[in-house]
Short mmCIF file of C-alpha atoms and ligand atoms in Angstrom, two decimals:
data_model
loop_
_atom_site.label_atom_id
_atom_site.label_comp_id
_atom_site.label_asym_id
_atom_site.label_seq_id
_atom_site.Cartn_x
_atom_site.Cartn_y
_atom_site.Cartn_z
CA UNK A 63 15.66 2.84 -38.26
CA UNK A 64 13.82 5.52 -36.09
CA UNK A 65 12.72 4.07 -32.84
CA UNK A 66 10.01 6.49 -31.43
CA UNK A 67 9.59 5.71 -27.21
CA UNK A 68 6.72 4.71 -26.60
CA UNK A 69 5.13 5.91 -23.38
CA UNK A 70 5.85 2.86 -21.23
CA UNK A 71 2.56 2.90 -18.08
CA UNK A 72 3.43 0.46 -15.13
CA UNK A 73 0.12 -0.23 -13.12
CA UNK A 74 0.38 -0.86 -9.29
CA UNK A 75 -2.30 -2.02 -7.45
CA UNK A 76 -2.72 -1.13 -3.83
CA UNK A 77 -5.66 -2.85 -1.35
CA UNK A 78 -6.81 -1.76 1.82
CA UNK A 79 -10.16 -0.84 4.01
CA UNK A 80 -10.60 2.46 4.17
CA UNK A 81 -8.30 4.45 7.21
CA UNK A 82 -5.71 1.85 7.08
CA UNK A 83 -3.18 4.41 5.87
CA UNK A 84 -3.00 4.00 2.30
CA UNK A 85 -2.62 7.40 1.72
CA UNK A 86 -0.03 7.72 3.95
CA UNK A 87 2.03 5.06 2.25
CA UNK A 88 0.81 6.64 -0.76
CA UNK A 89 3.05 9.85 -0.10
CA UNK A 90 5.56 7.27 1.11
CA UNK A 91 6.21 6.13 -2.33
CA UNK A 92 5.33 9.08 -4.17
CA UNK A 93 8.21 10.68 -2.30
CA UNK A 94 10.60 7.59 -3.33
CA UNK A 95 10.04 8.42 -7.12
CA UNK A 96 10.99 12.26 -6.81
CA UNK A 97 8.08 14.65 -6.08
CA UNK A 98 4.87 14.91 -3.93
CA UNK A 99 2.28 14.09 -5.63
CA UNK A 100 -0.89 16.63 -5.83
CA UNK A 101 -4.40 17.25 -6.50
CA UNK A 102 -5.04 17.87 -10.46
CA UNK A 103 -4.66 21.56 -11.18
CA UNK A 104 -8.10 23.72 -11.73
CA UNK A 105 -10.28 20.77 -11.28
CA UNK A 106 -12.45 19.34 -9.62
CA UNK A 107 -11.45 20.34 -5.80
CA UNK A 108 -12.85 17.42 -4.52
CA UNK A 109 -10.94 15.22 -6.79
CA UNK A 110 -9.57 11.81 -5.31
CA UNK A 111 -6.93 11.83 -7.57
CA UNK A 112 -3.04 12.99 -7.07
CA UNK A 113 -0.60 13.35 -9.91
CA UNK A 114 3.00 14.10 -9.94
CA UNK A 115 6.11 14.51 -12.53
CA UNK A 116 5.97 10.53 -12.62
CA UNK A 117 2.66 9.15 -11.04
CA UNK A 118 -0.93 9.57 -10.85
CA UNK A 119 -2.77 7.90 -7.99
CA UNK A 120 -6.48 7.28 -8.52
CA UNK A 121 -8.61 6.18 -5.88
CA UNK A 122 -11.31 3.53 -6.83
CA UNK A 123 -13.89 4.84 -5.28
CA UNK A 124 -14.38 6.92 -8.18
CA UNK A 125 -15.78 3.51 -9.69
CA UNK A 126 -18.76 3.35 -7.20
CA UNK A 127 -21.68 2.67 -9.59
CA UNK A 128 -24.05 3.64 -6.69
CA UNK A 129 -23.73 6.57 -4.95
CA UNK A 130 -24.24 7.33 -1.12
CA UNK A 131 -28.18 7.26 -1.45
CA UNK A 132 -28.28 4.12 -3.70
CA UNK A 133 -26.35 2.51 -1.60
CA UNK A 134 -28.64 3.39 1.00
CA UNK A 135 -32.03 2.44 -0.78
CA UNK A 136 -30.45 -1.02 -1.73
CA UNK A 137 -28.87 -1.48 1.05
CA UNK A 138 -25.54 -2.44 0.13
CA UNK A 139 -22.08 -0.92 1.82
CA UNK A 140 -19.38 0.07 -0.58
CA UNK A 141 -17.25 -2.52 -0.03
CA UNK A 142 -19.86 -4.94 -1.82
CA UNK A 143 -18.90 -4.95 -5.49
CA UNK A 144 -22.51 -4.63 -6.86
CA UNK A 145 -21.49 -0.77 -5.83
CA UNK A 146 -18.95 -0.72 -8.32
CA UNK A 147 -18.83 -0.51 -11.56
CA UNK A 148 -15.63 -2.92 -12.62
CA UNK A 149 -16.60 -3.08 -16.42
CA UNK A 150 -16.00 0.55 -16.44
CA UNK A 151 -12.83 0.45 -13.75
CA UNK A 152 -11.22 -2.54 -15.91
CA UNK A 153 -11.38 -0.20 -19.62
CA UNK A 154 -9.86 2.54 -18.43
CA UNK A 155 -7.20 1.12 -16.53
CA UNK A 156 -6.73 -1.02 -19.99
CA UNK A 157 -6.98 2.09 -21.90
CA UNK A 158 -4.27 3.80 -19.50
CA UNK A 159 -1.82 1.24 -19.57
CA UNK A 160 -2.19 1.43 -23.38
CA UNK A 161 -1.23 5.02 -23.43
CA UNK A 162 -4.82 6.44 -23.80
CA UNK A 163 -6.42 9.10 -21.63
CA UNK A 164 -9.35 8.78 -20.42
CA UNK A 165 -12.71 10.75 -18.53
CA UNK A 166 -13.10 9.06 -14.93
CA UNK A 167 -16.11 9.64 -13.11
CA UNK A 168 -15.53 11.21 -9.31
CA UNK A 169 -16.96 10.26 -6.35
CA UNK A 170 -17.40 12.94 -4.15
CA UNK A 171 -16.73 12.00 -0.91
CA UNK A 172 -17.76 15.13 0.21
CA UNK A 173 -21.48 15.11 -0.92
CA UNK A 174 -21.95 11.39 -1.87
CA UNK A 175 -22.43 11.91 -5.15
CA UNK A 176 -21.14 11.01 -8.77
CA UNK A 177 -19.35 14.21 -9.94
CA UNK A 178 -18.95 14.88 -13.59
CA UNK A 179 -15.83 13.14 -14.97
CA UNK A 180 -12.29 13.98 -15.06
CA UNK A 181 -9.96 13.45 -17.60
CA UNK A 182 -6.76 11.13 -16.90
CA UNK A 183 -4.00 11.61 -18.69
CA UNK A 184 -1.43 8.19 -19.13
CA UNK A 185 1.37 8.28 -16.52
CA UNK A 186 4.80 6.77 -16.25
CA UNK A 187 2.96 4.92 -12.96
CA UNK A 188 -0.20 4.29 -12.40
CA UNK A 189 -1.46 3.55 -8.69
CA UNK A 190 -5.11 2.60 -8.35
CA UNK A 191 -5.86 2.65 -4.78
CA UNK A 192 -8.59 1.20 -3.03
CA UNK A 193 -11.01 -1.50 -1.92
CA UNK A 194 -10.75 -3.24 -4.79
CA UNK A 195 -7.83 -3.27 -7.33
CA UNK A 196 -7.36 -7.35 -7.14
CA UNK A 197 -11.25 -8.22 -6.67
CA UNK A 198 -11.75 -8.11 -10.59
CA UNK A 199 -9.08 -10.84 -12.49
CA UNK A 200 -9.74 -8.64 -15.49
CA UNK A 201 -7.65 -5.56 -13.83
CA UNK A 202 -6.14 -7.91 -11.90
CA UNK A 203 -4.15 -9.16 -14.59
CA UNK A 204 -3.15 -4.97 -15.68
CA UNK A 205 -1.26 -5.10 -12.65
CA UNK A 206 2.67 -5.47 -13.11
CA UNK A 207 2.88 -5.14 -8.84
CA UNK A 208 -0.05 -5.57 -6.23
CA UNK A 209 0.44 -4.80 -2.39
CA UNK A 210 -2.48 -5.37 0.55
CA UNK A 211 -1.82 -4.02 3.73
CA UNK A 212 -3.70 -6.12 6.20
CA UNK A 213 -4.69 -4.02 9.49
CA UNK A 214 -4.88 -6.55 12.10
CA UNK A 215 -8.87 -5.77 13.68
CA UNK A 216 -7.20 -4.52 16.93
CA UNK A 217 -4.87 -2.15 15.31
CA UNK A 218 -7.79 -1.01 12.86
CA UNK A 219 -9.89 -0.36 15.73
CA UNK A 220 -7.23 1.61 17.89
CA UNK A 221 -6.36 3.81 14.55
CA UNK A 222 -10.05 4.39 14.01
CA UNK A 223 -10.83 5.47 17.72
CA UNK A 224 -7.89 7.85 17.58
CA UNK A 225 -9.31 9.76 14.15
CA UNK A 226 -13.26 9.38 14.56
CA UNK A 227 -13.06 9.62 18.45
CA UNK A 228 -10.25 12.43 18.66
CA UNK A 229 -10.63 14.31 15.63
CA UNK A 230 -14.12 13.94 14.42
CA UNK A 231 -16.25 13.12 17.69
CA UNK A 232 -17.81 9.87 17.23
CA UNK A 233 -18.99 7.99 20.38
CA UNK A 234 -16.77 4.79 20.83
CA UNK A 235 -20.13 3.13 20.68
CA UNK A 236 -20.54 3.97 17.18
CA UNK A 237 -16.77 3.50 16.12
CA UNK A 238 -17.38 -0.20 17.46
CA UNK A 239 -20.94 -0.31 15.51
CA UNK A 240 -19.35 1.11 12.24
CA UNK A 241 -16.32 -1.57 12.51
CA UNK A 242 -18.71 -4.46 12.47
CA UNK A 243 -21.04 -3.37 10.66
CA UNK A 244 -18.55 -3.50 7.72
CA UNK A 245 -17.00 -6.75 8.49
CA UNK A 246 -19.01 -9.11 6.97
CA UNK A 247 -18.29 -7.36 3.30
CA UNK A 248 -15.17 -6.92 4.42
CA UNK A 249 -14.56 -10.81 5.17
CA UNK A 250 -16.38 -11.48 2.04
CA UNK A 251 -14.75 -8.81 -0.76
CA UNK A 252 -12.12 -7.23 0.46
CA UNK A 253 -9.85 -9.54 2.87
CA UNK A 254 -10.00 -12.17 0.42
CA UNK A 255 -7.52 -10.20 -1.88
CA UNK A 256 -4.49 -10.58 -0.41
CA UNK A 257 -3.80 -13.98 -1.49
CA UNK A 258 -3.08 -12.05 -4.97
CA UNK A 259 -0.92 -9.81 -2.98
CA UNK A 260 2.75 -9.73 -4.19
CA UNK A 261 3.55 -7.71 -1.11
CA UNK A 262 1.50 -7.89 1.91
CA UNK A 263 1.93 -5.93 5.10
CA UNK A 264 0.28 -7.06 8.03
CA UNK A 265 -0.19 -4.56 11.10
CA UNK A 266 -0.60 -6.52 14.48
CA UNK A 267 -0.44 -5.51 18.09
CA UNK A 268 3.39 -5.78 19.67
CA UNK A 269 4.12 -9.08 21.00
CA UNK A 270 6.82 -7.54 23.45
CA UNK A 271 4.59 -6.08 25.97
CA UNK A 272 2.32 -8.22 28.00
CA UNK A 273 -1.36 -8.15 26.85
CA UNK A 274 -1.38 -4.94 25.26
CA UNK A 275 -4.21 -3.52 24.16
CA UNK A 276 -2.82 -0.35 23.27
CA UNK A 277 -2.58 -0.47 19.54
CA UNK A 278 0.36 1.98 19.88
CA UNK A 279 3.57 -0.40 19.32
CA UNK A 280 3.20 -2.75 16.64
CA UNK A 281 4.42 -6.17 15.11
CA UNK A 282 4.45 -5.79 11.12
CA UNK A 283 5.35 -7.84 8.59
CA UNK A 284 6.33 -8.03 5.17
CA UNK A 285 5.32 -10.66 3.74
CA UNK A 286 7.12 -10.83 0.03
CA UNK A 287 5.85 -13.09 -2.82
CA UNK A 288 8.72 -15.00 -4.43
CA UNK A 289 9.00 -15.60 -8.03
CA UNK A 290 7.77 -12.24 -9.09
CA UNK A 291 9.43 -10.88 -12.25
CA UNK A 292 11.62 -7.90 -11.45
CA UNK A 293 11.04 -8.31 -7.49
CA UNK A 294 13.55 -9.51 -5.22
CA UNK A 295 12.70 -9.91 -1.92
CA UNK A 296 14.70 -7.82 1.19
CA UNK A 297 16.38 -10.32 3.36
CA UNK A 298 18.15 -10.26 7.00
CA UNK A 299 21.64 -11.31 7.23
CA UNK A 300 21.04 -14.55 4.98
CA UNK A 301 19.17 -15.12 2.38
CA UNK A 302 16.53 -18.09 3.21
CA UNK A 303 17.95 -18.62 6.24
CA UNK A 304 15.61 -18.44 9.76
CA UNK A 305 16.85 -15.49 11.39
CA UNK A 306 15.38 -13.72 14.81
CA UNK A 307 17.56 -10.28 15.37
CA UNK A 308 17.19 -7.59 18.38
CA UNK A 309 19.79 -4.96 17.13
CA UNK A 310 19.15 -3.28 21.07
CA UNK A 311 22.54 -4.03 23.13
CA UNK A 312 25.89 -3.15 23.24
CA UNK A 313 25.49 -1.42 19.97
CA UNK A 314 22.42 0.37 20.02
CA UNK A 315 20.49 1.03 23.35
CA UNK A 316 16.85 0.89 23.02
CA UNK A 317 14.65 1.98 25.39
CA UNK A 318 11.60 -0.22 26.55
CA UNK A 319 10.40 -2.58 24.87
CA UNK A 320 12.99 -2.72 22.49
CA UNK A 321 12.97 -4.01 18.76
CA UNK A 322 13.09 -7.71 17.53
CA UNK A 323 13.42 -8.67 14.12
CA UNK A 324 12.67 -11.84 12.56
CA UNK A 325 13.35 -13.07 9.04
CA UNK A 326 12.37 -16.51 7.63
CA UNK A 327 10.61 -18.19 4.55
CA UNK A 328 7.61 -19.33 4.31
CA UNK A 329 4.24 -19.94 2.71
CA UNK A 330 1.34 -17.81 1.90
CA UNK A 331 -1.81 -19.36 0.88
CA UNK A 332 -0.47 -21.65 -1.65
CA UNK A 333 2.63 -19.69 -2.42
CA UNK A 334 6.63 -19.23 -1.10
CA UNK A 335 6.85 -16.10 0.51
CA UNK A 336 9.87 -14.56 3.00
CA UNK A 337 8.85 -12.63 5.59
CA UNK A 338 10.53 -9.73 7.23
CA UNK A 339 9.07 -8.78 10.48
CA UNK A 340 9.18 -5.85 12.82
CA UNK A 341 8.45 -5.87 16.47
CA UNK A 342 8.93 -2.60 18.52
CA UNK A 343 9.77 0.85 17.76
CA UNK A 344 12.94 3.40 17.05
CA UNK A 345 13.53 6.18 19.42
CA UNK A 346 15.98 7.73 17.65
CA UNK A 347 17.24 7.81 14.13
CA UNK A 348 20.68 6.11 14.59
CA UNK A 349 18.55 2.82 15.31
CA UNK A 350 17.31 2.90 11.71
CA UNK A 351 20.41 3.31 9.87
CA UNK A 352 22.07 0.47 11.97
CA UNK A 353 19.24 -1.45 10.70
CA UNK A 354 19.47 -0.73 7.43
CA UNK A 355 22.68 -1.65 6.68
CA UNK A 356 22.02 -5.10 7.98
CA UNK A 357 19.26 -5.52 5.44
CA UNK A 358 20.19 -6.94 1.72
CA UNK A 359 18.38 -6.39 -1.31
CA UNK A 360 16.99 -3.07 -0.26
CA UNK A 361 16.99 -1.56 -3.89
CA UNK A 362 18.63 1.79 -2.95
CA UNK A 363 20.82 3.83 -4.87
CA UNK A 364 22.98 5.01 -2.41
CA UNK A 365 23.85 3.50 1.47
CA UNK A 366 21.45 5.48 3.72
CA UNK A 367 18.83 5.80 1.14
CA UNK A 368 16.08 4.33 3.71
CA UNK A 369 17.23 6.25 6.54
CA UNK A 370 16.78 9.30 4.42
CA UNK A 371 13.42 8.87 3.19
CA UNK A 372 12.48 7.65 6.83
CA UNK A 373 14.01 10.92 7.95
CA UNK A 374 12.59 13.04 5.19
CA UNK A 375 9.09 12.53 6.17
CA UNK A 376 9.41 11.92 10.03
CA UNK A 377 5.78 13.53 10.63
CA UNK A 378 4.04 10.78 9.03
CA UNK A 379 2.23 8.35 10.82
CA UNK A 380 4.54 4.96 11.63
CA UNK A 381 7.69 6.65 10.85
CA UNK A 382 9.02 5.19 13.94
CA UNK A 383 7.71 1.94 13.30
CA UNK A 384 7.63 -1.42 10.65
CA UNK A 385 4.87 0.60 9.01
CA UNK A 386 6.83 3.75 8.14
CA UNK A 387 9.82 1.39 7.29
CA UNK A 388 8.30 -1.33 5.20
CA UNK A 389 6.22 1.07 3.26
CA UNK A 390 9.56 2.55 2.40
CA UNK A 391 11.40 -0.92 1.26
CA UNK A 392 8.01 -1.26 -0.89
CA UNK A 393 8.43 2.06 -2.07
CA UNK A 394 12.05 1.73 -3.20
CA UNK A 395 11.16 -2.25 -4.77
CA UNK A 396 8.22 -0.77 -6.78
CA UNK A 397 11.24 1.85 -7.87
CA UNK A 398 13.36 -0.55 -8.68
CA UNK A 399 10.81 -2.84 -10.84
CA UNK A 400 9.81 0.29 -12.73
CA UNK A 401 13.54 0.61 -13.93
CA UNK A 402 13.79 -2.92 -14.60
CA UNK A 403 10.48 -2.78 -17.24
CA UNK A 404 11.40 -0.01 -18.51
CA UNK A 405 15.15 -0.79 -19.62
CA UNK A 406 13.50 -4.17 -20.51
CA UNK A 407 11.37 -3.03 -23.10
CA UNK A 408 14.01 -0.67 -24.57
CA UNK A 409 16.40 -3.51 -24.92
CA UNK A 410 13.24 -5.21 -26.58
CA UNK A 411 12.71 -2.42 -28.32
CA UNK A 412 16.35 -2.07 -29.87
CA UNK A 413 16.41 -6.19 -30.73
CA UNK A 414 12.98 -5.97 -32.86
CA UNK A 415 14.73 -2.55 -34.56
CA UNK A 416 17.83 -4.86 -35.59
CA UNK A 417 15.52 -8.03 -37.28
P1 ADP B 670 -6.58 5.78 4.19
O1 ADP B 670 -6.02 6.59 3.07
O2 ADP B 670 -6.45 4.31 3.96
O3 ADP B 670 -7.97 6.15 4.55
P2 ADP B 670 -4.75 7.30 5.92
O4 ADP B 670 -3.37 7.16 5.37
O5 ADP B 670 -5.46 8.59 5.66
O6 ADP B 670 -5.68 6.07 5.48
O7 ADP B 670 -4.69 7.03 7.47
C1 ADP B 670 -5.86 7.12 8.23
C2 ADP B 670 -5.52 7.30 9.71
O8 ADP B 670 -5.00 6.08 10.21
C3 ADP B 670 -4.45 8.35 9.98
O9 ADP B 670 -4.97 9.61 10.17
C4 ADP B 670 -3.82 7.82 11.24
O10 ADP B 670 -4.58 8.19 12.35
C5 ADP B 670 -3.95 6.33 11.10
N1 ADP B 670 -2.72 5.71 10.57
C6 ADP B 670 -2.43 5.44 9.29
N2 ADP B 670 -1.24 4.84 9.17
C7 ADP B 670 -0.76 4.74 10.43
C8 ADP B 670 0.43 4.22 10.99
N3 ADP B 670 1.37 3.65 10.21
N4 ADP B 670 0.60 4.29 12.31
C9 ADP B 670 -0.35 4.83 13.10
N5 ADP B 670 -1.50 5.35 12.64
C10 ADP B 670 -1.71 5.31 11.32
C1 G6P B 671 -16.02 5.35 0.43
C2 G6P B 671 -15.04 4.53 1.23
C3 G6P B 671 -15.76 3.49 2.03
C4 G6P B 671 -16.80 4.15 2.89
C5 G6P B 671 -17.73 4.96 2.03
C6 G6P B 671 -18.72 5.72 2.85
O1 G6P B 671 -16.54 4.59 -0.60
O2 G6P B 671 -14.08 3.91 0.44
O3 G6P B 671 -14.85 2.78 2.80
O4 G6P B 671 -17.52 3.18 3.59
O5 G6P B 671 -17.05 5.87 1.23
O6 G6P B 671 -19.91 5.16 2.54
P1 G6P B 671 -21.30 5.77 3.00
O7 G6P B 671 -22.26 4.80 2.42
O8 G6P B 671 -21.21 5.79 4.49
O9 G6P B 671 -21.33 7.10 2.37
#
């Protein structure tokens, strides 16, 4: 018997508010599966999308039924799903996933408008990245790995201060009016995902200084569904076990205010979760690797692999941080679950050949 392969497509869904760094973890895992990924070649140049050897990330704002004046006259924000068009969102992420390309509209974030289409060729991985990849249980259920990162409001605010303050000269005034302006959509639509979450990763102001308000060092956890097909959860030390960890001593010297891990299981809205949790920040390199070869289950292909990626892309925001690292332990599971499927279906492949 011939067996023709198939184009496999693996569908990842990742959640977030807007300037909450998804597409900085976006080049974070992009980077894990060989190759930055870029804009589409001679097209549209304000394209949202980014494609590489392996994955194409589209950004569902591209599903915005209204555009930047409709939204206007009806008065709804874009987070509010009568915006978006999720009959439309949930066909051709079917349609990918079955190995057919397709013509996605663009939304320009540039002019507000609805650009004329662009046409999406099946990947090996599919991202869709957004507001809204687990609001809709129809694409929802596309999904063979979902991840929310969950900017604690503190955090949000001192990230959004730093870019619209600094680099595009808002008032703070108007940062603070923008932030809750959102919020009750936000509360409603967008939080509410992360129950469906397999991987969450929470952002929170540092525990280890004294009424911070900085927003600079940072708790984070990763908060890993268990039971998921193909997805093993990282652990510290021992597996299930309740385990609090500061690697800074006779080891490794830290400066001020140190790191603290913690490791433990535990529940999630109505699920068993462990969580892996990061308090504190690296100075130096040397810190990370020590770390990493305390973790288990990390899904690398050689020992270092973390420290390397960390290293690799330094310059990105939170590489010194639980952000930078846990995007990277994401990055190497969604790797890892990819390889599973796909030798999976070959071996199903090969049995259904034999009958
Ligand atoms: P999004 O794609 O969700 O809009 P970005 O990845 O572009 O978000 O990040 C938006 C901004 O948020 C960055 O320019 C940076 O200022 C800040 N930021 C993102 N991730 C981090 C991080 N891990 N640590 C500190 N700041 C961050
Ligand atoms: C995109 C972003 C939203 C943002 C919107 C701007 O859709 O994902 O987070 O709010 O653009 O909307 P506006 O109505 O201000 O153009």
């Amino acid at each position: 018997t011939l067996i023709t392969c198939s184009q496999e497509t693996i569908v990842i869904g990742l959640a977030a508010d807007s300037g909450c760094g998804k597409s900085t973890f976006m080049r974070r895992l992009t980077s894990v599966f060989g190759g930055a990924a870029k804009p589409p070649k001679g097209g549209n140049p304000d394209s949202n999308t980014l494609i590489s050897d392996t994955t194409t990330v589209i950004c569902l704002d591209d599903y915005h039924s209204l555009d930047r004046y409709g939204r206007k006259e009806q008065k709804v924000t874009a987070l509010d799903p009568r915006a978006n068009d999720f009959d439309l969102m949930y066909e051709q992420v079917k349609a990918l996933k079955n190995g057919i390309a397709v013509e996605k509209p663009i939304y320009n974030h540039v002019t507000g408008l609805l650009d004329a289409p662009e046409l999406i060729q099946p990947p090996k991985i599919l991202v869709i990245e957004g507001l809204h990849p687990m609001f809709d249980e129809r694409v929802r259920d596309l999904l063979d790995f979902s991840i929310y990162l969950d900017i604690s409001n503190e955090v949000k605010f001192a990230w959004k201060i730093q870019r619209d303050m600094a680099e595009r000269g808002h008032s703070l005034e108007s940062i603070k009016a923008s932030i809750e302006a959102r919020k009750p959509d936000f509360d409603a639509f967008i939080d509410p995902q992360k129950q469906y979450a397999d991987a969450v990763i929470e952002v929170l102001p540092t525990q280890l200084i004294p009424d911070d308000n900085e927003g600079k060092v940072l708790r984070v956890r990763l908060i890993m569904k268990e039971g998921v097909k193909y997805f093993s959860p990282v652990y510290l030390f021992d597996e299930g076990s309740t385990i609090s960890w500061i690697p800074c001593g006779r080891k490794l010297t830290c400066s001020y205010p140190g790191i603290k891990f913690n490791y433990e299981p535990d529940s999630y809205f109505d699920h068993e979760v462990s969580v892996l949790e990061m308090d504190g920040q690296f100075d130096r390199l040397d810190e990370l690797i020590y770390v990493e070869s305390h973790l288990s289950n990390l899904s690398t292909k050689f020992y270092g692999e973390v420290t390397q990626q960390m290293l690799k892309h330094a310059d990105f925001p939170g590489s010194n941080n639980g952000t930078g690292l846990f995007q990277t332990i994401v990055g190497l599971k969604i790797r890892d679950l990819y390889e599973q499927l796909i030798a999976n279906k070959a071996t199903a492949r090969a049995e259904a050949a034999k009958a």
